[in-house]
Amino acid sequence: MDARAYIEAHGDEFLTSLKEWLAIPSISADPERHDDVRRSARWLADHLTETGFPTVEVWETPGLPAVFAEWRAADPAAPTVLVYGHHDVQPVDPLEEWETEPFVPTERGTSLYARGSSDDKGQVLFHALGVRAALAASGADAPPVTVKLLVEGEEESGSVHFAELMKANRERLACDVAVISDTTMWAPDTPSMCVGMRGVTDVEINLFGPGRDLHSGSFGGAVPNPLKIMSDLLSGLHDADDRVAIPGFYDGVVEASAQERELIARLPFDEEEWLATAASTAARGEKGYSTLERVWLRPTAEINGMWGGHTGAGGKTIVPRSAHAKISFRLVPGQEPLEIQDRVREYVEANTPDGITAELEFGGPGVRACASDLSSTALKAARSAMGRAFGKEVLFTREGGSGPEADIADILEAPLVFVAVGLNEDRIHAPNEKVEMPLLLKGAESAAYLWEELGAAKDA
Amino acid sequence: MDARAYIEAHGDEFLTSLKEWLAIPSISADPERHDDVRRSARWLADHLTETGFPTVEVWETPGLPAVFAEWRAADPAAPTVLVYGHHDVQPVDPLEEWETEPFVPTERGTSLYARGSSDDKGQVLFHALGVRAALAASGADAPPVTVKLLVEGEEESGSVHFAELMKANRERLACDVAVISDTTMWAPDTPSMCVGMRGVTDVEINLFGPGRDLHSGSFGGAVPNPLKIMSDLLSGLHDADDRVAIPGFYDGVVEASAQERELIARLPFDEEEWLATAASTAARGEKGYSTLERVWLRPTAEINGMWGGHTGAGGKTIVPRSAHAKISFRLVPGQEPLEIQDRVREYVEANTPDGITAELEFGGPGVRACASDLSSTALKAARSAMGRAFGKEVLFTREGGSGPEADIADILEAPLVFVAVGLNEDRIHAPNEKVEMPLLLKGAESAAYLWEELGAAKDA
């Protein structure tokens, strides 16, 4: 039986299992749901055992548990693949906006509605089906590559213990490639692979001026106003071409290849539709780049919030004592978050005049960007596998957002390949999250072909 | 008996009356105190009747009442002087910071502590003593000039009905000069006259971008960020010399005379001490002007508050949907508040890019600046009168703040002269307001001499 036939035959069974798992409200950010997160880990461990994984373990952390599973290839020379996903889910607020209960999985048309259906339980579980399909296709009792699964339980609350967990288990997690199934593809009829994610680092800038709010009649125009200095600082973040103007910000940036830009340009991107999604009436960004390039390939400085002085009703003629802003920087390959933090610190220091003191608070060490090696065997195999499953050429995308994936690449010293079938319209992190059931089956099929192609590649 | 001797003889009596008046909590901003404001008006009317004013009236308004009094000179050709002050007071919060009860007038050394002692009851009441002293000095039974008093009851809550009241009573308020007793002088040993006050107009700028907060990973760097645009707008308010950069802002500005700048420069100004008062570690302002010139003679743009996006704890990687700022502009003679509002509107429109909409909300029509005519007979007489009372040359100051005084000059078509003995250190509008009792007596003496000199001037 070939992989597709196996998956078609076992699709209902797969969906029944998935609904069972989705009924567990594994919200890692809610302490009252931590027992459910643990229950979710045990459910997955049991399911992987049933699937046939010879090794299945629940790995405890100081927080919530991850699940590890391993199924070795018969051939010890076969490559090892590590699949990353997560079994915890986002909170469900505002609950009243859900059309059906978030933890009562409900089919409507081709969609399955439930919190976690797309992010990320559906995309984790298709690997269990995929590995069985690969076995059915080969007739063997072990997969053509060694498959390891690492499914964490704290992704939606910052992956706070995940790096430590990987470091502590570096040997057991050793792999030739890490397959990430926690992103999206372009559209149901436009299969694509994410080939990179932006990193991020964020800072809160606090400027202090006069020791108290001053009457602007008596002092205005004669002492430095922290809000004015903050405006200068923030306005100076970008030049007239909307490039980030912090000296050294672009040092080391690895530009995307012509091939990648060409594959991105071929995506059926509708700027008007994108603007509607963005609830915006105009696009704006770094000169010389398209909208998709701006959100995927280019680093940014974004002001997320600011405040200071009188913000209530009516007027209050003061020189305020302080000004505050929160800024996040999206980063691309070649930028180190800690070095960017140094550049930000230098920029603020250089632009803080007499009479103003600046305090910077960085939100942790930040997250590095990551990108696939487009010329690697693994990437080519994954692109071919998805292409076979979907019967179409697979284009490239990136994600503008950031995740723990760069850590996986760094700690496990493995290249990353993203194989995912979620859609941007799946409303992850929002009410009425759903996943397309036919795409989950295509995901399983892609995985089956990927193990087959990678197994074959080592013989090549 | 000369004026000084009369005042010395009647000083205790004056202070007893003042304390009685100060015990009435006439807080116009507090509806629960409105009966007290009315009580305060009646108290003053009674006191002015006792003083000998032949005409004393409580003038009702749609809000709180003013008191009008008139004492005609014997000579119908004598000039008419209108004295302006107010009998309402500021709120007292935070009450716990008062060392003695705000409405239990308490002497400590030469100071009298009470809400309203300096602003403005003490400075209104010295005129009652002053007019009696002038009578004692001349031996006549009418003052050498016609003295009118207009003491409003809503100054601390925006003088909302005051312009209407003046317009409705323009004939009865007709005068040759308006004497304002609601400001300060430089120091107990440095008598000075305020010769101008800045005007003010304020605006709230609201910028709207995306229809909702957007995830900066997915949209950051590709849509206009309202906080970024607001930063550009606010940063662009000033040029590198800290001059206001709004086109047309300085049109029509009447520069201060060389004489005035020279008299200001002779004030014993201690920049270090001023910085301590300003709770600031550095002065900063328009290039080419001293600190005092910056707060008195120069128009400014001051950011009073701003807010937008995520202002809570931690990071939130969004492109915010809106940004908001409150700005006030201090104005000088020659600047019309409504014209400045037009310039601000043009500036914001010219700097609002595609994808952002701007809404401006001006806080009313604004207040014009006012200034005394330094060459006028009235100003010279007042300067001479204060010089005789204090035994020192009288220097010039201005007030950086704004009041209804420009309306008085405009509606009554009378030049303004400021005669006041409050001090900057009197903590008006703050806990522990006080007034220096010896200075109130000097104020009464100055007023007595002023009526005498103005009466003599018409004969000259």
Coordinates of C-alpha atoms in Angstrom, one line a residue, chain A residues 198 200 202 204 209-212 214-225 227-236 238-239 242 274-286 291 294-296 300-320 326 328 330 353-356 399-402 429, chain B residues 198 200 202 204 209-212 214-225 227-236 238-239 242 274-286 291 294-296 300-320 326 328 330 353-356 399-402 429:
Chain A
R198 CA 13.1 36.6 11.9
V200 CA 13.6 39.5 17.8
D202 CA 13.1 44.2 22.6
E204 CA 12.1 49.5 27.2
G209 CA 14.2 64.7 33.2
P210 CA 13.0 67.0 35.9
G211 CA 12.6 65.5 39.3
R212 CA 8.9 66.2 39.1
L214 CA 6.9 71.1 36.1
H215 CA 4.5 73.9 35.2
S216 CA 5.1 74.6 31.6
G217 CA 4.3 78.3 32.1
S218 CA 7.1 78.6 34.6
F219 CA 9.6 76.2 33.2
G220 CA 8.5 75.3 29.7
G221 CA 11.1 76.0 27.0
A222 CA 14.0 76.2 29.4
V223 CA 14.5 72.7 30.6
P224 CA 14.9 69.5 28.6
N225 CA 11.5 67.8 28.1
L227 CA 9.0 63.5 25.8
K228 CA 10.7 65.8 23.3
I229 CA 14.0 63.8 23.7
M230 CA 12.1 60.5 23.4
S231 CA 10.4 61.8 20.2
D232 CA 13.9 62.7 18.8
L233 CA 15.2 59.2 19.8
L234 CA 12.3 57.4 18.2
S235 CA 12.1 59.6 15.2
G236 CA 15.8 59.0 14.6
H238 CA 14.6 55.4 10.8
D239 CA 16.1 57.5 8.0
D242 CA 12.7 53.9 6.4
W274 CA -2.9 41.9 2.4
L275 CA -3.7 45.5 3.3
A276 CA -7.3 44.5 4.2
T277 CA -5.8 41.7 6.5
A278 CA -3.5 44.4 8.0
A279 CA -6.5 46.7 8.5
S280 CA -4.4 49.3 6.9
T281 CA -4.9 51.7 4.1
A282 CA -1.3 52.0 2.9
A283 CA 1.9 50.0 2.8
R284 CA 5.0 51.6 4.1
G285 CA 8.5 50.3 4.8
E286 CA 12.1 50.1 3.8
T291 CA 5.9 44.2 1.3
R294 CA 9.9 43.8 4.3
V295 CA 8.1 41.4 6.7
W296 CA 10.2 38.4 5.9
T300 CA 13.0 46.3 11.5
A301 CA 12.6 48.7 14.5
E302 CA 9.0 48.9 15.6
I303 CA 7.7 51.2 18.4
N304 CA 5.3 49.0 20.3
G305 CA 4.2 51.5 22.9
M306 CA 5.1 54.8 24.5
W307 CA 3.8 56.9 27.3
G308 CA 4.6 59.8 29.5
G309 CA 3.2 63.0 31.1
H310 CA -0.5 63.8 31.1
T311 CA -2.5 61.1 29.4
G312 CA -5.9 61.8 30.9
A313 CA -8.8 64.0 29.8
G314 CA -8.3 67.6 29.2
G315 CA -5.1 69.6 29.1
K316 CA -2.4 69.8 31.8
T317 CA 0.4 72.2 30.9
I318 CA 3.4 70.4 32.3
V319 CA 6.9 69.5 31.4
P320 CA 6.7 65.8 32.3
K326 CA 8.9 50.0 24.2
S328 CA 11.1 45.6 19.4
R330 CA 13.0 42.0 14.2
P353 CA 21.4 65.2 26.2
D354 CA 22.4 66.9 29.4
G355 CA 19.6 67.0 31.9
I356 CA 18.1 63.7 30.8
E399 CA 7.9 33.9 8.8
G400 CA 8.2 37.5 10.0
G401 CA 7.7 36.3 13.6
S402 CA 10.1 34.6 15.9
H429 CA -3.8 32.7 19.0
Chain B
R198 CA 2.5 84.6 27.9
V200 CA -1.3 79.7 25.6
D202 CA -3.2 73.5 23.5
E204 CA -4.5 66.9 21.4
G209 CA -3.2 53.8 11.6
P210 CA -4.2 50.1 11.3
G211 CA -7.7 49.3 12.3
R212 CA -6.5 47.2 15.1
L214 CA -1.2 44.2 14.5
H215 CA 1.4 41.5 15.3
S216 CA 4.7 43.1 14.5
G217 CA 6.2 39.8 13.3
S218 CA 3.6 39.6 10.6
F219 CA 3.1 43.2 9.7
G220 CA 6.0 45.2 11.3
G221 CA 8.1 47.2 8.9
A222 CA 5.4 47.1 6.2
V223 CA 2.6 49.3 7.4
P224 CA 2.9 52.9 8.8
N225 CA 3.2 52.8 12.6
L227 CA 3.8 56.0 17.1
K228 CA 6.6 56.4 14.6
I229 CA 4.7 59.1 12.7
M230 CA 3.8 60.8 16.0
S231 CA 7.5 60.7 16.9
D232 CA 8.4 62.3 13.6
L233 CA 5.7 65.0 14.2
L234 CA 6.8 65.8 17.7
S235 CA 10.5 65.6 16.9
G236 CA 9.9 68.0 14.1
H238 CA 11.8 72.0 17.0
D239 CA 14.8 72.6 14.9
D242 CA 15.4 74.4 19.7
W274 CA 16.7 78.0 39.4
L275 CA 17.7 74.6 38.2
A276 CA 17.2 73.2 41.8
T277 CA 13.7 74.8 41.8
A278 CA 13.1 73.2 38.4
A279 CA 14.3 69.9 39.8
S280 CA 16.5 69.7 36.7
T281 CA 20.2 69.1 36.1
A282 CA 20.5 71.2 32.9
A283 CA 18.9 74.1 31.2
R284 CA 17.9 73.8 27.6
G285 CA 16.0 76.0 25.2
E286 CA 16.0 78.3 22.3
T291 CA 16.8 81.0 30.8
R294 CA 13.1 81.6 27.4
V295 CA 10.4 81.3 30.0
W296 CA 9.2 84.9 29.8
T300 CA 7.4 77.6 23.0
A301 CA 6.0 74.2 22.0
E302 CA 5.9 71.8 24.9
I303 CA 4.8 68.2 24.8
N304 CA 2.7 67.6 27.9
G305 CA 1.8 64.0 27.4
M306 CA 1.8 61.2 24.9
W307 CA 0.6 57.6 24.8
G308 CA -0.1 54.8 22.5
G309 CA 0.3 51.0 22.0
H310 CA 1.4 48.7 24.8
T311 CA 2.1 50.6 28.0
G312 CA 1.8 47.8 30.5
A313 CA 4.4 45.4 32.0
G314 CA 6.5 43.3 29.7
G315 CA 6.8 43.3 26.0
K316 CA 4.1 43.1 23.4
T317 CA 5.3 43.0 19.8
I318 CA 2.6 45.1 18.1
V319 CA 2.2 47.8 15.5
P320 CA -0.3 49.9 17.5
K326 CA -1.0 66.6 24.1
S328 CA 0.7 73.3 24.6
R330 CA 3.1 79.3 25.1
P353 CA 1.6 60.2 5.5
D354 CA -0.7 57.8 3.6
G355 CA -2.2 55.2 5.9
I356 CA -2.5 57.5 8.8
E399 CA 5.2 85.6 33.8
G400 CA 5.7 82.5 31.7
G401 CA 2.2 81.4 32.6
S402 CA -1.1 82.6 31.2
H429 CA -1.6 75.8 43.8

